[in-house]
Amino acid sequence: MIERRTPIPVGEAVQRVMQYQLDGQTEYVPIQESYGRYLSEDLTATSDVPHFDRAPYDGFAVRTIDTKEASQTNIVEFEVVDHIGAGMVTTKKVGPFQAVRIMTGAQMPEECDAVVMLELAKAFEKDGKNYMSIKRSYKSGDNVSFRGEDAKEGDILIKKGIKINPGIQAMLATFGYANIPVAKKPIVGLYATGTELLDVHDALVPGKIRNSNSYMIAAQIERAGAEVQYFGQLPDEFETCYEAVKNALGQVDMLITTGGVSVGDFDYLPAIYEKMQAEVLFNKVAMRPGSVTTVAQFEGKLLFGLSGNPSACYVGFELFSRPIIRRMLFSEKPHLRKEKAILDVDFLKANPFTRFVRSALTVSDGQLVASPSGVDKSNIVMSLAGANSLMILPGGTRGFEAGSEVAVLMLEDFDGSEWPW
Ligand SMILES: Nc1nc2c(c(=O)[nH]1)N[C@H]1C(S)=C(S)[C@@H](COP(=O)(O)OP(=O)(O)OC[C@H]3O[C@@H](n4cnc5c(N)ncnc54)[C@H](O)[C@@H]3O)O[C@H]1N2
Ligand code: MOO
Ligand SMILES: [Mg+2]
């Protein structure tokens, strides 16, 4: 007798998986290797930035009190007592009607409180000394970049779980973080099962197909921020698969297999989980594609039995495996980011299961618009190439018309959702 499976709602399935989430671990990497990694601790400002008042323009540092009377009709002269560039500090004390010629980035002389831009001063020599004159007054603070205006010591700069981007690299360098605490990349094991599978360099032969899931899932694992440990392809043979799965699990943080989870005569994953005495969290989800997605846990480690059908495999990974990876990368929003979009085409046929339609999300007049990126069937590969989102069409008795609002899950986003279900 063929086993009858009871589908559970997607949200419940995700919740069951999340009960087995693992904590992330920290490792330190040199700043030059931290781009694209996920911060594992909140980082604070180790100093004020800048840590001294400085000139934001090339010009003359002056005491504003001396500029008070300057105007178009009353030119005021200053003796220029020093000349400094960025990185230099004056040793001169600046007295009444004295100025320092100062370049952008240089520390302000202690007594000065404004900078006159070079263009607004007239420099000249008199009796072998340097002078400059101005025709307007200045307020204290004019053209000064103040200590701490960029950041104050002790400020929280960025929260853990953030993906390090070029701007964050600049921030880290500014505060002297040479070694960065980042999340250790979870190691995700991967096996593709299927006697029909050829590898990418094999020529086609009758009845066999090239294994595309391995390359797809490996890239999805990397996109999620983890490291893939690819174990290869397995034929649909119970003992071979059983030994392989059992041995692989010990070497990784979680294991993904593709194929062999349905009710077919050569679908061995359910029996493998049983023999291992792994606890099956679910083996049927009320979703399309990916209804046969099966997740089990063995000694606290998750086994993702993703469907062999490429689109089902893809969606199963994004909904169930990705959040576990993102949790291990310290994310507080580990699920795919959910937004609202306008549906571009009719989906008039109702489906009892919630559909995740591989979609191309575009922005039109400031509004997100979702269009299917190809044929909406679980055995289809081509629709995946143009997919940057999954459109959610809730299961039920009604279809969806073009122009209606739908929820979309964004695939190329790093912010995520706390809980989109
Ligand atoms: N009687 C039933 N038959 C099926 C059911 C069902 O409920 N009752 N479910 C269908 C659904 S839905 C799906 S999805 C598939 C799931 O199949 P499996 O996860 O068991 O996967 P396989 O049987 O191994 O393969 C299915 C399909 O995918 C191709 N495949 C497998 N691996 C790869 C790979 N690495 N790269 C590319 N393509 C792959 C494989 O050749 C098959 O065509 O079951 C339905 N059947
Ligand atoms: O598991 Mo299937 O993907 O619903 O066609
Ligand atoms: Mg099958």
PDB file of N, CA and C in Angstrom, residues 135-173:
ATOM      1  N   LYS A 135      37.334  90.146   3.433  1.00  0.00           N
ATOM      2  CA  LYS A 135      36.354  91.231   3.315  1.00  0.00           C
ATOM      3  C   LYS A 135      35.023  90.869   3.945  1.00  0.00           C
ATOM      4  N   ARG A 136      35.019  89.846   4.800  1.00  0.00           N
ATOM      5  CA  ARG A 136      33.756  89.505   5.473  1.00  0.00           C
ATOM      6  C   ARG A 136      34.068  88.893   6.831  1.00  0.00           C
ATOM      7  N   SER A 137      33.078  88.853   7.681  1.00  0.00           N
ATOM      8  CA  SER A 137      33.280  88.292   9.024  1.00  0.00           C
ATOM      9  C   SER A 137      32.905  86.809   9.019  1.00  0.00           C
ATOM     10  N   TYR A 138      33.332  86.090  10.036  1.00  0.00           N
ATOM     11  CA  TYR A 138      33.036  84.656  10.182  1.00  0.00           C
ATOM     12  C   TYR A 138      32.470  84.388  11.560  1.00  0.00           C
ATOM     13  N   LYS A 139      31.622  83.360  11.601  1.00  0.00           N
ATOM     14  CA  LYS A 139      31.062  82.937  12.899  1.00  0.00           C
ATOM     15  C   LYS A 139      31.890  81.761  13.395  1.00  0.00           C
ATOM     16  N   SER A 140      31.946  81.637  14.688  1.00  0.00           N
ATOM     17  CA  SER A 140      32.686  80.520  15.277  1.00  0.00           C
ATOM     18  C   SER A 140      32.129  79.206  14.716  1.00  0.00           C
ATOM     19  N   GLY A 141      32.993  78.350  14.223  1.00  0.00           N
ATOM     20  CA  GLY A 141      32.559  77.053  13.687  1.00  0.00           C
ATOM     21  C   GLY A 141      32.405  77.043  12.176  1.00  0.00           C
ATOM     22  N   ASP A 142      32.472  78.260  11.549  1.00  0.00           N
ATOM     23  CA  ASP A 142      32.351  78.290  10.088  1.00  0.00           C
ATOM     24  C   ASP A 142      33.476  77.463   9.455  1.00  0.00           C
ATOM     25  N   ASN A 143      33.092  76.562   8.586  1.00  0.00           N
ATOM     26  CA  ASN A 143      34.055  75.735   7.847  1.00  0.00           C
ATOM     27  C   ASN A 143      35.004  74.951   8.758  1.00  0.00           C
ATOM     28  N   VAL A 144      34.435  74.423   9.842  1.00  0.00           N
ATOM     29  CA  VAL A 144      35.240  73.530  10.694  1.00  0.00           C
ATOM     30  C   VAL A 144      34.537  72.177  10.731  1.00  0.00           C
ATOM     31  N   SER A 145      35.308  71.127  10.559  1.00  0.00           N
ATOM     32  CA  SER A 145      34.762  69.782  10.717  1.00  0.00           C
ATOM     33  C   SER A 145      35.124  69.367  12.142  1.00  0.00           C
ATOM     34  N   PHE A 146      34.064  69.226  12.975  1.00  0.00           N
ATOM     35  CA  PHE A 146      34.311  69.065  14.407  1.00  0.00           C
ATOM     36  C   PHE A 146      34.606  67.637  14.809  1.00  0.00           C
ATOM     37  N   ARG A 147      35.387  67.538  15.848  1.00  0.00           N
ATOM     38  CA  ARG A 147      35.656  66.258  16.484  1.00  0.00           C
ATOM     39  C   ARG A 147      34.322  65.548  16.758  1.00  0.00           C
ATOM     40  N   GLY A 148      34.232  64.265  16.394  1.00  0.00           N
ATOM     41  CA  GLY A 148      33.041  63.480  16.719  1.00  0.00           C
ATOM     42  C   GLY A 148      31.851  63.740  15.821  1.00  0.00           C
ATOM     43  N   GLU A 149      32.007  64.557  14.766  1.00  0.00           N
ATOM     44  CA  GLU A 149      30.820  64.847  13.937  1.00  0.00           C
ATOM     45  C   GLU A 149      30.412  63.623  13.103  1.00  0.00           C
ATOM     46  N   ASP A 150      31.327  62.718  12.852  1.00  0.00           N
ATOM     47  CA  ASP A 150      31.036  61.512  12.064  1.00  0.00           C
ATOM     48  C   ASP A 150      30.564  60.386  12.992  1.00  0.00           C
ATOM     49  N   ALA A 151      31.256  60.209  14.100  1.00  0.00           N
ATOM     50  CA  ALA A 151      30.836  59.204  15.090  1.00  0.00           C
ATOM     51  C   ALA A 151      31.408  59.575  16.442  1.00  0.00           C
ATOM     52  N   LYS A 152      30.687  59.152  17.497  1.00  0.00           N
ATOM     53  CA  LYS A 152      31.149  59.397  18.867  1.00  0.00           C
ATOM     54  C   LYS A 152      31.636  58.084  19.455  1.00  0.00           C
ATOM     55  N   GLU A 153      32.711  58.171  20.188  1.00  0.00           N
ATOM     56  CA  GLU A 153      33.244  56.980  20.837  1.00  0.00           C
ATOM     57  C   GLU A 153      32.127  56.272  21.608  1.00  0.00           C
ATOM     58  N   GLY A 154      32.048  54.964  21.470  1.00  0.00           N
ATOM     59  CA  GLY A 154      31.030  54.203  22.201  1.00  0.00           C
ATOM     60  C   GLY A 154      29.737  53.992  21.428  1.00  0.00           C
ATOM     61  N   ASP A 155      29.532  54.753  20.351  1.00  0.00           N
ATOM     62  CA  ASP A 155      28.334  54.539  19.518  1.00  0.00           C
ATOM     63  C   ASP A 155      28.305  53.089  19.021  1.00  0.00           C
ATOM     64  N   ILE A 156      27.101  52.499  18.963  1.00  0.00           N
ATOM     65  CA  ILE A 156      27.010  51.189  18.302  1.00  0.00           C
ATOM     66  C   ILE A 156      26.998  51.452  16.801  1.00  0.00           C
ATOM     67  N   LEU A 157      27.945  50.861  16.131  1.00  0.00           N
ATOM     68  CA  LEU A 157      28.112  51.133  14.706  1.00  0.00           C
ATOM     69  C   LEU A 157      27.228  50.233  13.863  1.00  0.00           C
ATOM     70  N   ILE A 158      27.367  48.937  14.089  1.00  0.00           N
ATOM     71  CA  ILE A 158      26.570  47.970  13.341  1.00  0.00           C
ATOM     72  C   ILE A 158      26.272  46.775  14.223  1.00  0.00           C
ATOM     73  N   LYS A 159      25.137  46.197  13.926  1.00  0.00           N
ATOM     74  CA  LYS A 159      24.657  45.063  14.709  1.00  0.00           C
ATOM     75  C   LYS A 159      25.137  43.763  14.085  1.00  0.00           C
ATOM     76  N   LYS A 160      25.288  42.782  14.938  1.00  0.00           N
ATOM     77  CA  LYS A 160      25.672  41.459  14.435  1.00  0.00           C
ATOM     78  C   LYS A 160      24.618  40.954  13.440  1.00  0.00           C
ATOM     79  N   GLY A 161      25.067  40.089  12.556  1.00  0.00           N
ATOM     80  CA  GLY A 161      24.142  39.540  11.560  1.00  0.00           C
ATOM     81  C   GLY A 161      24.131  40.332  10.271  1.00  0.00           C
ATOM     82  N   ILE A 162      24.795  41.504  10.276  1.00  0.00           N
ATOM     83  CA  ILE A 162      24.834  42.345   9.070  1.00  0.00           C
ATOM     84  C   ILE A 162      25.890  41.803   8.111  1.00  0.00           C
ATOM     85  N   LYS A 163      25.558  41.827   6.840  1.00  0.00           N
ATOM     86  CA  LYS A 163      26.525  41.408   5.824  1.00  0.00           C
ATOM     87  C   LYS A 163      27.480  42.570   5.561  1.00  0.00           C
ATOM     88  N   ILE A 164      28.758  42.289   5.599  1.00  0.00           N
ATOM     89  CA  ILE A 164      29.749  43.364   5.464  1.00  0.00           C
ATOM     90  C   ILE A 164      29.836  43.830   4.015  1.00  0.00           C
ATOM     91  N   ASN A 165      29.560  45.117   3.823  1.00  0.00           N
ATOM     92  CA  ASN A 165      29.603  45.711   2.486  1.00  0.00           C
ATOM     93  C   ASN A 165      30.797  46.672   2.417  1.00  0.00           C
ATOM     94  N   PRO A 166      31.066  47.263   1.263  1.00  0.00           N
ATOM     95  CA  PRO A 166      32.244  48.141   1.173  1.00  0.00           C
ATOM     96  C   PRO A 166      32.213  49.296   2.170  1.00  0.00           C
ATOM     97  N   GLY A 167      31.039  49.855   2.430  1.00  0.00           N
ATOM     98  CA  GLY A 167      30.940  50.958   3.394  1.00  0.00           C
ATOM     99  C   GLY A 167      31.282  50.495   4.800  1.00  0.00           C
ATOM    100  N   ILE A 168      30.864  49.285   5.127  1.00  0.00           N
ATOM    101  CA  ILE A 168      31.179  48.743   6.457  1.00  0.00           C
ATOM    102  C   ILE A 168      32.684  48.483   6.569  1.00  0.00           C
ATOM    103  N   GLN A 169      33.287  48.055   5.477  1.00  0.00           N
ATOM    104  CA  GLN A 169      34.754  47.869   5.486  1.00  0.00           C
ATOM    105  C   GLN A 169      35.430  49.193   5.836  1.00  0.00           C
ATOM    106  N   ALA A 170      34.937  50.293   5.259  1.00  0.00           N
ATOM    107  CA  ALA A 170      35.523  51.616   5.529  1.00  0.00           C
ATOM    108  C   ALA A 170      35.362  51.943   7.011  1.00  0.00           C
ATOM    109  N   MET A 171      34.184  51.666   7.529  1.00  0.00           N
ATOM    110  CA  MET A 171      33.891  51.944   8.928  1.00  0.00           C
ATOM    111  C   MET A 171      34.818  51.141   9.849  1.00  0.00           C
ATOM    112  N   LEU A 172      34.973  49.870   9.532  1.00  0.00           N
ATOM    113  CA  LEU A 172      35.819  49.000  10.355  1.00  0.00           C
ATOM    114  C   LEU A 172      37.260  49.497  10.357  1.00  0.00           C
ATOM    115  N   ALA A 173      37.738  49.892   9.188  1.00  0.00           N
ATOM    116  CA  ALA A 173      39.121  50.371   9.086  1.00  0.00           C
ATOM    117  C   ALA A 173      39.285  51.659   9.881  1.00  0.00           C
TER     118      ALA A 173
END
